[in-house]
XYZ file of C-alpha atoms in Angstrom:
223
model
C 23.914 -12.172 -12.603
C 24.335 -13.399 -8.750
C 21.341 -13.555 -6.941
C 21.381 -11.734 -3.791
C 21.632 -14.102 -0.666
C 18.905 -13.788 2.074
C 20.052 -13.242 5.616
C 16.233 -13.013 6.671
C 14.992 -15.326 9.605
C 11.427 -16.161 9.473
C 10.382 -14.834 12.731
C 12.282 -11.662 11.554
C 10.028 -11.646 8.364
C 6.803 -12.303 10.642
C 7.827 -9.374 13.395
C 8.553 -7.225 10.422
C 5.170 -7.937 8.223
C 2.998 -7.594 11.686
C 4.401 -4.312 13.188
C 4.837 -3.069 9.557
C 4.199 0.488 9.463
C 2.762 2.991 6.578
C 4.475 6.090 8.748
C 7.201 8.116 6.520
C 9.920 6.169 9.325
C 8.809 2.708 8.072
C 11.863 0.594 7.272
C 11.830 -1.223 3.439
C 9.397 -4.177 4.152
C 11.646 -7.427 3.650
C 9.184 -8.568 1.252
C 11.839 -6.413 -1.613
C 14.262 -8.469 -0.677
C 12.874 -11.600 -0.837
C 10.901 -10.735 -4.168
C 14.547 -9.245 -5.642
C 16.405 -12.670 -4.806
C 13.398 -14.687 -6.772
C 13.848 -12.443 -10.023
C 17.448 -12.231 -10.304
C 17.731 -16.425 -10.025
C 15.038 -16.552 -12.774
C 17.274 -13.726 -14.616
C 20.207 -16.088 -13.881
C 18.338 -19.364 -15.431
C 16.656 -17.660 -18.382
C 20.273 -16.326 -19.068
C 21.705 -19.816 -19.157
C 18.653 -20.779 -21.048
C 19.692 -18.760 -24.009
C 23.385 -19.262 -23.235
C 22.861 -23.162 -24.705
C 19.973 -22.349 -26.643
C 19.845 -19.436 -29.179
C 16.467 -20.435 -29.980
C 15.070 -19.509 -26.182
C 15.552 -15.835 -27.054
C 12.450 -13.811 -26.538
C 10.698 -13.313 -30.384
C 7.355 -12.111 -29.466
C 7.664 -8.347 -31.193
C 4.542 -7.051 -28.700
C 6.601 -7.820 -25.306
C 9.764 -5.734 -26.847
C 8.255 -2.535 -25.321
C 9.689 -3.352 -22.288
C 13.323 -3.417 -23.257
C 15.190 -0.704 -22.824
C 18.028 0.756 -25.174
C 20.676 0.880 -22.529
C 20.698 -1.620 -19.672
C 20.685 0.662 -16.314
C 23.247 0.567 -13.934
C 21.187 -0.460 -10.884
C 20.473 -3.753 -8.947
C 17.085 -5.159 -8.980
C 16.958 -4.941 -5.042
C 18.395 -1.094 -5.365
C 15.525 -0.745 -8.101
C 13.026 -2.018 -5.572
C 14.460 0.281 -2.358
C 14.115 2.989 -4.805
C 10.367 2.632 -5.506
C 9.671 2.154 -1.927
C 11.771 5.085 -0.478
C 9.404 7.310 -3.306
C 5.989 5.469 -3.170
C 5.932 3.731 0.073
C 3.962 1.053 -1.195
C 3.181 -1.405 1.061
C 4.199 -4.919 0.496
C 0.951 -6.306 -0.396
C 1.338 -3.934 -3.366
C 4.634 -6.383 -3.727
C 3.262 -9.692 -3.406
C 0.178 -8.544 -6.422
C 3.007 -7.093 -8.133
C 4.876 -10.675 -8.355
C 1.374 -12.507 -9.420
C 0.994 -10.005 -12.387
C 4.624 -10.468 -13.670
C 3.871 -14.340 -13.294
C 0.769 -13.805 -14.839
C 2.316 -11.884 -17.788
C 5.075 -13.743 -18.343
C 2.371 -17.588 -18.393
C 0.589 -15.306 -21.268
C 3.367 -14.590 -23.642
C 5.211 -17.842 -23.170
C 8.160 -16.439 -25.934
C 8.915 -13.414 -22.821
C 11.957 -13.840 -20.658
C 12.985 -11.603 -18.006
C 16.400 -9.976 -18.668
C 18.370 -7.302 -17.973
C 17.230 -5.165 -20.470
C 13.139 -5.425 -19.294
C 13.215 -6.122 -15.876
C 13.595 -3.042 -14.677
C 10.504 -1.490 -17.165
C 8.554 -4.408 -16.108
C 8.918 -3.663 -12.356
C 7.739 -0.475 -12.608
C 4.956 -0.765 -14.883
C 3.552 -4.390 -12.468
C 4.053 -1.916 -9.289
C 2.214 0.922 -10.322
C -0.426 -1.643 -11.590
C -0.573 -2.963 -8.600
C -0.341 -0.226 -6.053
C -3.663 1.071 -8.974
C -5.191 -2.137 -7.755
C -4.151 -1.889 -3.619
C -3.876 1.486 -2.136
C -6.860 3.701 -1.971
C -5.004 6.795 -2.725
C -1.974 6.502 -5.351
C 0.611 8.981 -7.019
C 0.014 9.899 -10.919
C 1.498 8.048 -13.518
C 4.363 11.063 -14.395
C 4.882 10.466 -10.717
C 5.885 7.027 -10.778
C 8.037 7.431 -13.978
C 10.036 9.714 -12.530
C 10.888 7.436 -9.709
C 11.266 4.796 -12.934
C 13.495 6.946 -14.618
C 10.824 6.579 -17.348
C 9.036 9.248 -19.179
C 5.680 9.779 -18.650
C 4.601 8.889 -22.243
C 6.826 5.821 -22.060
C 4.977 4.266 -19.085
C 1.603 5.430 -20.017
C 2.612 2.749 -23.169
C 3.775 0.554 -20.649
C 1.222 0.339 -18.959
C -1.304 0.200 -21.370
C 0.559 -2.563 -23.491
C 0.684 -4.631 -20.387
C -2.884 -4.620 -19.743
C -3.440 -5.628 -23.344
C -1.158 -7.977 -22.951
C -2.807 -9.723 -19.960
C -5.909 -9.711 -21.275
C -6.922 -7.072 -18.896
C -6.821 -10.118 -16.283
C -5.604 -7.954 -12.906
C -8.028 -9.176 -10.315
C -6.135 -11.108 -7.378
C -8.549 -12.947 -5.208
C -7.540 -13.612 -1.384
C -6.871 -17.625 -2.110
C -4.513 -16.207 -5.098
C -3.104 -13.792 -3.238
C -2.275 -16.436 -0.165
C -1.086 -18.752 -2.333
C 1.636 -16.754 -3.753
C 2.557 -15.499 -0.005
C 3.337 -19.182 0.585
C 5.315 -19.038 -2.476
C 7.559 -16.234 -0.869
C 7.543 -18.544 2.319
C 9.268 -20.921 0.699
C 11.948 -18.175 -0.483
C 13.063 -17.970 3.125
C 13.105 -21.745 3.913
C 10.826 -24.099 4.821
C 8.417 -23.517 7.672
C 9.224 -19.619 7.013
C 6.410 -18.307 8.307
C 5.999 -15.748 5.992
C 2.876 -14.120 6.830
C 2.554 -11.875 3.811
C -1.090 -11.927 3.708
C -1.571 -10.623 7.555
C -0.214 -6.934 5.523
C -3.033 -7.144 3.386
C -5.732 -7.339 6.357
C -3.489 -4.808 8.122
C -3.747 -2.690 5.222
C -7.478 -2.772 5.262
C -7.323 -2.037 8.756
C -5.341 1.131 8.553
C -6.895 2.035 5.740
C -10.956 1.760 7.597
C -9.314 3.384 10.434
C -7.717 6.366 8.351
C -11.469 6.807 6.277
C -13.707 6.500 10.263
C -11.268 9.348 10.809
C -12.160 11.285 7.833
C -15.504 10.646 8.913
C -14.974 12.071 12.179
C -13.143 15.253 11.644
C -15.963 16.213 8.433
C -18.116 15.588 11.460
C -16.358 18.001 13.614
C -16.145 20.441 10.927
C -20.129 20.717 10.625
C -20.381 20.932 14.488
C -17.966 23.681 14.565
């Protein structure tokens, strides 16, 4: 598979992560499109991998949930747009997202990321980590409609995945920084990429939505 190129400056990335938006208008944070470039080259290796070496292919039975039967017909950036156009997670939800399928993939050493479980696994480490994020989050049938899933098939997902991590889904700020870096480097060096600043920005937005909660329950008992 080609991986996609990355016409993305760094002080693009930087405007883009600070003014980033949570309004319904928000554009797709770049953070997809630097996140779908680093999967499909590890798709591209890992298929080379087992290209030379028939012995690389994944044999750990447990991870298996995650292929699918027929490999869909959709781009892992196209995947990624798609989530975001129906969840509007932000991209800190992104950047946890990554450090879980890292994460998973460091714990069953015999799982490669392919065609046919990339796309499950996407799904399943977003709505994990959007779980783990957001205050306020869509229901599981929710998300695997936007999956193309079933809702009994990602409930399984999701539950074999946490199993499968050892239930290890806390992401401290120092973890979380380091992996922004990570994405830096995606862009080029001295990138810039400020993913963490979305995370504080985030917290911001979501103190300032919960003082206004605050406020108009206040208002409601004056009036």
């Amino acid at each position: 598979m080609a991986t996609s190129s990355l016409a993305i400056s760094p002080r693009k990335l930087r405007s883009d992560l600070y003014s980033y938006s949570y309004q319904n208008d928000s554009n797709t944070p770049l953070v997809i499109s630097v996140l779908a470039s680093l999967i499909e080259r590890t798709m591209a290796r890992n298929e080379r991998i087992v290209k030379n070496c028939t012995w690389a292919l994944s044999k750990d039975i447990r991870t298996r949930v995650f292929d699918c039967h027929e490999t869909p017909d959709l781009t892992i950036q196209s995947y990624l747009e798609r989530i975001f156009r129906y969840t509007r997670a932000g991209p800190s939800v992104y950047v946890v997202a990554y450090v879980y399928i890292d994460r998973f993939c460091q714990a069953n050493p015999g799982f490669r990321i392919n065609s046919r479980n990339v796309h499950r696994l996407l799904i399943t480490t977003i709505m994990v980590a959007s779980k783990y994020v957001e205050d306020m989050n869509y229901r599981n049938s929710y998300f695997a409609r936007v999956g193309g899933l079933t809702t009994n098939e990602l409930n399984k997902l999701e539950l074999e995945f946490a199993f499968l991590m050892g239930f290890k889904l806390h992401v401290n700020v120092s973890v979380f920084e380091s992996y922004c870096c990570h994405l830096e480097r995606e862009v080029g060096i001295g990138g810039g990429y400020h993913i963490e600043k979305t995370l504080r920005c985030a917290e911001e937005i979501k103190s300032g939505q919960q003082e206004e909660k605050r406020y108009n329950q206040i208002a409601r008992i004056m009036l």
